CSV table of C-alpha atoms in Angstrom, one decimal:
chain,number,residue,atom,x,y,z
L,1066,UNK,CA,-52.5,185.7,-44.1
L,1067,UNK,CA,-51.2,183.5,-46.9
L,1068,UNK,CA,-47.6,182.5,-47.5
L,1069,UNK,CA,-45.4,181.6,-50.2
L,1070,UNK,CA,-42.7,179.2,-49.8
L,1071,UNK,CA,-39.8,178.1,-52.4
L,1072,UNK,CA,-38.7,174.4,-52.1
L,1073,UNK,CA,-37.7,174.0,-55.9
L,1074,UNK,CA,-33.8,173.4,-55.2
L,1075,UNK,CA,-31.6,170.8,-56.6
L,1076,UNK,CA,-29.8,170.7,-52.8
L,1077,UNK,CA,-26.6,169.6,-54.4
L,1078,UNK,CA,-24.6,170.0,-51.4
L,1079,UNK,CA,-26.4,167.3,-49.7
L,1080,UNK,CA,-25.6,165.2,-52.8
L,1081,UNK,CA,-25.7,162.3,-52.8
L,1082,UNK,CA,-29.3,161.5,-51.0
L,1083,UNK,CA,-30.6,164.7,-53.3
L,1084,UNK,CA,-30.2,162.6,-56.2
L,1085,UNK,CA,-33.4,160.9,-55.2
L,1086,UNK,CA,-35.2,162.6,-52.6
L,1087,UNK,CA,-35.8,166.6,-52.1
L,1088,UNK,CA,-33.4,168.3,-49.9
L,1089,UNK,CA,-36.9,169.5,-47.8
L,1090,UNK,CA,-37.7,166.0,-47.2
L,1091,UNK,CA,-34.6,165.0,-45.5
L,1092,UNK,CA,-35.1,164.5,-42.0
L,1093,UNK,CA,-34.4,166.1,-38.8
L,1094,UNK,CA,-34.9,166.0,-35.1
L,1095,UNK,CA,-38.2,163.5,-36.0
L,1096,UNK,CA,-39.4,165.0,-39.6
L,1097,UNK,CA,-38.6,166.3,-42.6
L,1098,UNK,CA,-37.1,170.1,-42.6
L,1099,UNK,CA,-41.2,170.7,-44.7
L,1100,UNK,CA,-42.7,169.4,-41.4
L,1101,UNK,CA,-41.1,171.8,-39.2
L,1102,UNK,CA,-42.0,174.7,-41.4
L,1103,UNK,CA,-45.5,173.6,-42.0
L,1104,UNK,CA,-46.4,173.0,-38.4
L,1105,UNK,CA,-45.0,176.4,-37.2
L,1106,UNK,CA,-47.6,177.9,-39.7
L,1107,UNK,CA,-50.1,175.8,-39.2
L,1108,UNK,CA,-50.4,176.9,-35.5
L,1109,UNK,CA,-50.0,180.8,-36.8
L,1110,UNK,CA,-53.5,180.2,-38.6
L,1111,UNK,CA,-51.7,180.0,-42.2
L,1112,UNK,CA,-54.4,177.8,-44.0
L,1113,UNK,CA,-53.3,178.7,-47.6
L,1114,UNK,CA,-49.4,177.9,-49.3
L,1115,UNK,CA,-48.5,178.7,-52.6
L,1116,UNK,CA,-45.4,176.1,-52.8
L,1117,UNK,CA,-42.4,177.3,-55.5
L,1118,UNK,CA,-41.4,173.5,-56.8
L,1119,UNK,CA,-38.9,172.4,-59.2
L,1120,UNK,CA,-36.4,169.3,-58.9
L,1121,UNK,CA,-38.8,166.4,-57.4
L,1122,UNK,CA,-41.5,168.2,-57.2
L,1123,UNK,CA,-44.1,165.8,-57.4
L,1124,UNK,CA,-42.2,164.4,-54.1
L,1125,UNK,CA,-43.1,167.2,-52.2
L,1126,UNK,CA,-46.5,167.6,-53.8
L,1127,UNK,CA,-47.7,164.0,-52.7
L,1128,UNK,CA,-45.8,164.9,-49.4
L,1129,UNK,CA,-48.0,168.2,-48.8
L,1130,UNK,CA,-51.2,167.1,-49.9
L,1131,UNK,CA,-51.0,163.7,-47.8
L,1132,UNK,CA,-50.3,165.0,-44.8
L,1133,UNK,CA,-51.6,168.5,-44.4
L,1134,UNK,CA,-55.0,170.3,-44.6
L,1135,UNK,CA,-53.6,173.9,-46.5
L,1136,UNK,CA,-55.0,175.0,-49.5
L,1137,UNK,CA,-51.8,174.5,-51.3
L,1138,UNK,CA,-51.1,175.9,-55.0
L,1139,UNK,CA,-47.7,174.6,-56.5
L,1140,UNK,CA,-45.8,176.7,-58.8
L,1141,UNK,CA,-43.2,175.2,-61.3
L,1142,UNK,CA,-40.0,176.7,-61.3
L,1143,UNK,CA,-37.9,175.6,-64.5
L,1144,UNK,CA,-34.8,176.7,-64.2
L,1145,UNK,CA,-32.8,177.5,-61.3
L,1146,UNK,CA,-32.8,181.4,-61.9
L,1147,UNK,CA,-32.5,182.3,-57.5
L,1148,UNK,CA,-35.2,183.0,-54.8
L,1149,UNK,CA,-36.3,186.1,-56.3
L,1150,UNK,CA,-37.3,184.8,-59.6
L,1151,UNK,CA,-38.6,181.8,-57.1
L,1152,UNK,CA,-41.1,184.7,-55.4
L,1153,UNK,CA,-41.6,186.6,-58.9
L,1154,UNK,CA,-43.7,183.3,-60.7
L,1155,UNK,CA,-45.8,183.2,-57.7
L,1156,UNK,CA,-46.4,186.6,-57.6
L,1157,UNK,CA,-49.8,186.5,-58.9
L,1158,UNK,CA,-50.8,185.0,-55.5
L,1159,UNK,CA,-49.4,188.1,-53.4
L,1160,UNK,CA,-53.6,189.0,-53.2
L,1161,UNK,CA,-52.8,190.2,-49.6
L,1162,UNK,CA,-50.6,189.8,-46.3
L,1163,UNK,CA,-48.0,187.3,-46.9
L,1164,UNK,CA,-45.1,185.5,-45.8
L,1165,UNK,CA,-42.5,184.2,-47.3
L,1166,UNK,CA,-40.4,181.4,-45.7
L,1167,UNK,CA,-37.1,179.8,-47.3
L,1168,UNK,CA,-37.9,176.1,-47.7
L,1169,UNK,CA,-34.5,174.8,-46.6
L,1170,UNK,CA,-34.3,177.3,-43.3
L,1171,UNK,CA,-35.5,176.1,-39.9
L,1172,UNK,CA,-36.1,179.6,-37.9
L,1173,UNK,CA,-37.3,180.0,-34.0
L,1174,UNK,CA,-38.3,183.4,-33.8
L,1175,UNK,CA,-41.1,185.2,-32.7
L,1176,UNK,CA,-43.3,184.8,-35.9
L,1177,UNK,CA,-47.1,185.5,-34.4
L,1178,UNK,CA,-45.9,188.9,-33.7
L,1179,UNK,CA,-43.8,189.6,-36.6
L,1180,UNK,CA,-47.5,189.0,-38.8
L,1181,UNK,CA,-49.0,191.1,-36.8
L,1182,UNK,CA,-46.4,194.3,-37.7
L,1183,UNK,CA,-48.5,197.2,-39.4
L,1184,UNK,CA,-45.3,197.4,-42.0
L,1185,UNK,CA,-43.8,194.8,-43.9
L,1186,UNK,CA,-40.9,193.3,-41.9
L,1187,UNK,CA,-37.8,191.0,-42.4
L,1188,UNK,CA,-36.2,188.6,-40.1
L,1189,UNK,CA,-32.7,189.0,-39.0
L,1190,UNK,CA,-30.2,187.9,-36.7
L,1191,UNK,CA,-26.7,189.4,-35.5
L,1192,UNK,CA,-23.8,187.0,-36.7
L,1193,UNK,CA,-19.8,187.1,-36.9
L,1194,UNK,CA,-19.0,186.4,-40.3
L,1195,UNK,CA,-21.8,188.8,-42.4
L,1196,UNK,CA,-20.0,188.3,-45.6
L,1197,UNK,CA,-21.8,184.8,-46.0
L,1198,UNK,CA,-25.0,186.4,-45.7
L,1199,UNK,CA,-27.6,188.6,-46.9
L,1200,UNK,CA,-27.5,191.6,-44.7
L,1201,UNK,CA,-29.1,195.0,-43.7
L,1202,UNK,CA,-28.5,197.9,-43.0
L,1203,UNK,CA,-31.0,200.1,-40.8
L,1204,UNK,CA,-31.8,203.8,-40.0
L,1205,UNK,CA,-32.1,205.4,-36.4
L,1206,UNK,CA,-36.0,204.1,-36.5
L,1207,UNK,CA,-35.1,200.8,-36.9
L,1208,UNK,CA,-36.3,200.6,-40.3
L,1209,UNK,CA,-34.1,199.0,-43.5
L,1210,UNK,CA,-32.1,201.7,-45.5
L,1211,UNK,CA,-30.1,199.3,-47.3
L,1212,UNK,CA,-30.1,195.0,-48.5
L,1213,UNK,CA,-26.9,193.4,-49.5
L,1214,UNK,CA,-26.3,189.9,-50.8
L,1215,UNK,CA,-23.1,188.3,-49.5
L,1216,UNK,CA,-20.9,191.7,-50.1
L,1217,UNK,CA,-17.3,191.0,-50.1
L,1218,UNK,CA,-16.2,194.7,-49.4
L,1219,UNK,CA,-18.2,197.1,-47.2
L,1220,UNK,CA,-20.6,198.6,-49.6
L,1221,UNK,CA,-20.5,202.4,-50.9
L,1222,UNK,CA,-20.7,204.8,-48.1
L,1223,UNK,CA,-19.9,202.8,-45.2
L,1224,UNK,CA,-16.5,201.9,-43.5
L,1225,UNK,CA,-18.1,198.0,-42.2
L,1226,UNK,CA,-20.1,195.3,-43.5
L,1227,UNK,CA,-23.1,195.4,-41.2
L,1228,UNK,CA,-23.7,192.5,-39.1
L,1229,UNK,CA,-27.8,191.6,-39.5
L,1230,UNK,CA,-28.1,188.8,-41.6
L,1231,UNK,CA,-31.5,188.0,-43.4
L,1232,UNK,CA,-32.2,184.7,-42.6
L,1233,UNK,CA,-35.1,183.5,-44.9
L,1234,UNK,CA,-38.1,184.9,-43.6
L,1235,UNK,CA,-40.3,187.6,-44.5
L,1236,UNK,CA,-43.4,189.2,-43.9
L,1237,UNK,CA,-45.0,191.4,-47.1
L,1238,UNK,CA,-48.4,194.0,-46.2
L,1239,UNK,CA,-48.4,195.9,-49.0
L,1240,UNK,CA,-48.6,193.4,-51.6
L,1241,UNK,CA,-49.6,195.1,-54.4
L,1242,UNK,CA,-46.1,197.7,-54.4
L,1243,UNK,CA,-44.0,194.3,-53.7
L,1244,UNK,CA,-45.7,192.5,-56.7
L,1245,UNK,CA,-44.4,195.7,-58.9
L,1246,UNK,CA,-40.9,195.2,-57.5
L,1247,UNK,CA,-40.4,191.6,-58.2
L,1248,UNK,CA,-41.6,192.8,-61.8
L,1249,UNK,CA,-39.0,195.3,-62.1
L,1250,UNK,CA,-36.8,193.3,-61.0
L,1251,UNK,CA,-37.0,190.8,-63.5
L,1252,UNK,CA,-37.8,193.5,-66.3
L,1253,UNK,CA,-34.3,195.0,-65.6
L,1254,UNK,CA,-32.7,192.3,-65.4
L,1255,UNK,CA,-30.8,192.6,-62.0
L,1256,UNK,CA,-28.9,189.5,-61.5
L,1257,UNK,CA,-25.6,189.1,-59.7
L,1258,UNK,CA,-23.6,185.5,-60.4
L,1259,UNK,CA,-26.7,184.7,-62.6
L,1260,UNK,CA,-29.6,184.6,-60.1
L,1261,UNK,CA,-32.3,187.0,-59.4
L,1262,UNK,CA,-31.8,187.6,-55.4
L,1263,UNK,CA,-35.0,189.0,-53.0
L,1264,UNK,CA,-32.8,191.2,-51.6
L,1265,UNK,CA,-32.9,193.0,-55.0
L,1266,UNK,CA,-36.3,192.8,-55.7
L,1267,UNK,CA,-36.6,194.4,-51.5
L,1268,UNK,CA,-34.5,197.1,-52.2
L,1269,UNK,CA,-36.8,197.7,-55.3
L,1270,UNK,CA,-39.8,197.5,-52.7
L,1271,UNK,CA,-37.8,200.0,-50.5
L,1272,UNK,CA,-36.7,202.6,-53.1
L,1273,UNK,CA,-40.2,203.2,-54.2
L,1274,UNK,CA,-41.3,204.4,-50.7
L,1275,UNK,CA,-42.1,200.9,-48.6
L,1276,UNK,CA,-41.1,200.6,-45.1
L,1277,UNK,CA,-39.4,197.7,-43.8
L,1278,UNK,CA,-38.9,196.9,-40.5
L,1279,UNK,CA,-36.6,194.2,-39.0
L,1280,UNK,CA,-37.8,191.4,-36.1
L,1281,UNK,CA,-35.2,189.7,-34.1
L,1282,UNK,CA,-35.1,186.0,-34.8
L,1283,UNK,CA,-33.2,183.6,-32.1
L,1284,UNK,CA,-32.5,180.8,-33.5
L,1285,UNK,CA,-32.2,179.4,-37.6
L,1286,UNK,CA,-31.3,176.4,-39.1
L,1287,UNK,CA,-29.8,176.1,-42.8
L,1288,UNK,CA,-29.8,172.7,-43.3
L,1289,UNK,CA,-28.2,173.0,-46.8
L,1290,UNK,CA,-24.8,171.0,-46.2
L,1291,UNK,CA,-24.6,167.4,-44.4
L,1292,UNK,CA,-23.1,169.5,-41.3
L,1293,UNK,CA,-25.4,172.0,-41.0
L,1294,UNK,CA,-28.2,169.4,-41.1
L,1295,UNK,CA,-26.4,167.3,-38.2
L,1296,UNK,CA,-25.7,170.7,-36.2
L,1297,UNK,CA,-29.7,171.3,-37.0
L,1298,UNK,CA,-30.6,168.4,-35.4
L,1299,UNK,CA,-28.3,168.8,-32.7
L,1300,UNK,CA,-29.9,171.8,-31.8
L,1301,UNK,CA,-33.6,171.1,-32.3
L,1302,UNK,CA,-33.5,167.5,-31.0
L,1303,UNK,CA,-32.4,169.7,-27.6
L,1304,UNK,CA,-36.3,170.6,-27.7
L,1305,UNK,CA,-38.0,167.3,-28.1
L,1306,UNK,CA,-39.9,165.1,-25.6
L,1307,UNK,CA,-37.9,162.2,-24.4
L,1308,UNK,CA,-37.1,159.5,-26.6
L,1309,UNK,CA,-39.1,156.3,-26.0
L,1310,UNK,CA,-37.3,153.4,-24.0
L,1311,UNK,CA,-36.9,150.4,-26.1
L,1312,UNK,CA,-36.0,146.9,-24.1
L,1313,UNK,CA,-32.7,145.7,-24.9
L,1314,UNK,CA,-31.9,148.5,-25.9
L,1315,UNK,CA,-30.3,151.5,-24.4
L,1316,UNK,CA,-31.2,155.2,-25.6
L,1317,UNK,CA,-30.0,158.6,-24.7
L,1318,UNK,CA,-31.3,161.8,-24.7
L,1319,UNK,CA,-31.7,163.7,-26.2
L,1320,UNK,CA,-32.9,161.3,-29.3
L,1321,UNK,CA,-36.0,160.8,-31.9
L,1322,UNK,CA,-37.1,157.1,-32.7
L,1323,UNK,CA,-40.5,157.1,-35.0
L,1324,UNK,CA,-42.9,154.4,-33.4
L,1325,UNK,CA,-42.5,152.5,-36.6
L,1326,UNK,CA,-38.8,151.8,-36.6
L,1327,UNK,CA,-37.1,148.7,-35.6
L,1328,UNK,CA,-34.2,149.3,-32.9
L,1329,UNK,CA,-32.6,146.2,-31.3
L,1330,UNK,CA,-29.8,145.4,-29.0
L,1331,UNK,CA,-28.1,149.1,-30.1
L,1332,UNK,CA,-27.1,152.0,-28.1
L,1333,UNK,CA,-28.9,154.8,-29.6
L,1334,UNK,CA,-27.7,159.0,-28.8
L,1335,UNK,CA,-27.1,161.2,-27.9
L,1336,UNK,CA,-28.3,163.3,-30.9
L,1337,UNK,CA,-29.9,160.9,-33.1
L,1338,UNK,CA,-33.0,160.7,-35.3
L,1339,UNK,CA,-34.1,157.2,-36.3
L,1340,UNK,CA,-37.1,157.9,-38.9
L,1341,UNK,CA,-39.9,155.9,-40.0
L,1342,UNK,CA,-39.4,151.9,-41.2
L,1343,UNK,CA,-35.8,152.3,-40.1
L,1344,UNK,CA,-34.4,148.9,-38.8
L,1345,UNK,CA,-31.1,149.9,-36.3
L,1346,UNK,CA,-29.5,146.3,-35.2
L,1347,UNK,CA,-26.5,145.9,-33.0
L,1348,UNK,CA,-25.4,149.2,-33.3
L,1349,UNK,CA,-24.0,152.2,-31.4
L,1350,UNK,CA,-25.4,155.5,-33.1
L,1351,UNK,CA,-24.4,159.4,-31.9
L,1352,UNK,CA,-25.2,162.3,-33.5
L,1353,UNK,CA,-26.4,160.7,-36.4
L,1354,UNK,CA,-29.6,160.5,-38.5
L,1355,UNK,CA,-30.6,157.4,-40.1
L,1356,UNK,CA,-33.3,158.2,-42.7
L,1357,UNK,CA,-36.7,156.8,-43.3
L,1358,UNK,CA,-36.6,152.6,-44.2
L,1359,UNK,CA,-32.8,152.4,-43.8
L,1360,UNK,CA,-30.9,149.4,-42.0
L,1361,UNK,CA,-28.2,149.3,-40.2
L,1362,UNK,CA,-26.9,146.4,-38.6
L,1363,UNK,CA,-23.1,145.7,-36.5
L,1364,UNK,CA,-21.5,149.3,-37.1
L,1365,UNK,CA,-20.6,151.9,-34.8
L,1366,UNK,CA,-21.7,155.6,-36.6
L,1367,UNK,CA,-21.1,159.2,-35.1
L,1368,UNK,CA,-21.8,162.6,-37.2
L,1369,UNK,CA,-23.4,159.9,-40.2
L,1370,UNK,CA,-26.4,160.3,-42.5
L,1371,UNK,CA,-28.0,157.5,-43.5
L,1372,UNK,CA,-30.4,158.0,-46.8
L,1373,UNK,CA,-33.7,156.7,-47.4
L,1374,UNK,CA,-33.4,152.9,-48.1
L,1375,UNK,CA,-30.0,152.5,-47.5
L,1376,UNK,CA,-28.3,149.5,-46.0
L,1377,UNK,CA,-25.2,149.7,-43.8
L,1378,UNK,CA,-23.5,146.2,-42.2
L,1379,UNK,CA,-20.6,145.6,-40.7
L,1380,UNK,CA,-18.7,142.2,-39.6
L,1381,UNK,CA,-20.0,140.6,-36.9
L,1382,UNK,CA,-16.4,139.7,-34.9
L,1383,UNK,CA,-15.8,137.5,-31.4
L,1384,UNK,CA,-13.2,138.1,-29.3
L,1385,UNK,CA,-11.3,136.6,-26.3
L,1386,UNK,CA,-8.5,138.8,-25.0
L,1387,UNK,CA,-6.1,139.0,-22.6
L,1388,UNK,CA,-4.7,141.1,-20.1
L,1389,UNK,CA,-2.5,144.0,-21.4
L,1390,UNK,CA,-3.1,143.0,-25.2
L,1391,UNK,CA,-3.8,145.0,-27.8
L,1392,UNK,CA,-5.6,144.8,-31.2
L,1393,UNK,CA,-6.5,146.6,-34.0
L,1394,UNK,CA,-9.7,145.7,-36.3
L,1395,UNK,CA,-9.2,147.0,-39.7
């Protein structure tokens, strides 16, 4: 099975450290959002990734090709036209079984047996408040009558928004009738808020006589906003081995500090991920994540993201104090 994955977005929510660095590349719980991706689908037996690339794409190129053995094909994607017009310029490499993963969604779900469907199949997961997602609607055989983006109202002919949301991942086994969907898509022009959506280009798929079924996914990440990426690693640091013990310093689990960083007389966690060539001095971190080559020296951070490079100090104070005193440093 091959799969396609879009990573061309600008990620301007996580503005500003997408100005310089592609929102897939940030880090989290230990690696970039890519890594987790790629290593799921490396141990599916995925050996070949067409990537859909746009804003710092030669970023993510160098990043691919460095550290990973797929035979990966990279797609330009001009302008930011949505992920359906993502899927649609690499459809010419839907030769067979594929699947599609959202490059900015971090899922834990039961992927080795959704690939092994006989149909095509989309991942889903109940939520509270469906009218910030892509949702479905299904028949009695659990299969997908009906794909809405973000609706607002309860669509035509029902009395409820339903509560599946799509949550980035798909598996495609009939390639050749998907292909023709993406291109009618496109040929018709179906857009809403000036984006070509999969959902459309699904329904397309569906209308023509495809059958869709729906796996269960448990847990997924968006780590599109600076909170969701801090509530991601939350959650997936929960998961990781236990964080190395550095003298002199004291760490709590659950934390990630790359072998190559620099951590001295701090308190580090819980819920921190100290990447790569980061120098952390005198410091008390939580729920944090302080990119790759970043310092930070005399500060006390909680729910902070430090970018790649970046410097934070604070002032270095001494204090004798008294019994029943009081002070405030500005």
């Amino acid at each position: 099975m091959n799969a396609i994955i879009p990573v061309a977005g600008r990620g301007t929510r996580l503005r500003p450290h997408t100005h310089t660095q592609p929102k897939v590349l940030m880090n989290v719980a230990g690696k970039p959002i890519l890594a987790h991706i790629l290593d799921e689908l490396g141990s599916l037996g995925i050996d070949e990734i067409t990537f859909v690339v746009g804003y710092l794409a030669e970023q993510v190129e160098e990043f691919v090709r460095e550290r990973y053995p797929f035979r990966a094909r990279f797609v330009y994607q001009d302008e930011a036209l949505g992920n359906g017009h993502a899927i649609y310029l690499a459809r010419e490499h839907l030769t067979g079984p594929t699947l599609i993963v959202f490059g900015d969604t971090i899922v834990e779900g039961d992927l080795r047996g959704a690939i092994r469907m006989p149909q095509s199949a989309i991942g889903v997961h109940r939520v509270d408040n469906p009218r910030a997602f892509g949702v479905v609607e299904v028949d009695g055989d659990g299969f997908v009558r009906r794909l809405w983006e973000k609706p607002e109202q309860p669509p035509a002919g029902l009395s409820y928004i339903p509560d599946l949301a799509v949550v980035g991942v798909y598996v495609i086994q009939e390639p050749a009738p998907f292909r023709a969907a993406l291109e009618e898509m496109v040929a018709q022009r179906r857009t809403a808020r000036g984006e070509y959506w999969l959902a459309d280009a699904l329904q397309i798929f569906i209308d023509r006589g495809a059958r869709l079924r729906t796996f269960p996914v448990q847990h997924w990440y968006d780590c599109g906003t600076p909170e969701a990426l801090l509530r991601a690693n939350h959650a997936l640091l929960e998961n990781t081995p236990p964080p190395r013990e550095i003298p002199g310093t004291s760490v709590i689990p659950p934390s990630s500090i790359a072998e190559s960083a620099v951590v001295l007389g701090s308190v580090i966690g819980p819920y921190v991920t100290i990447a790569e060539g980061a120098h952390v001095v005198n410091s008390v971190l939580r729920e944090s994540i302080v990119n790759a080559h970043a310092r930070v020296e005399r500060v006390v951070l909680e729910e902070s993201i430090i970018g790649e490079n970046a410097t934070v100090k604070g002032r270095q104070v001494r204090i004798n104090i008294g019994d029943s005193s009081e002070i405030e440093l500005a």
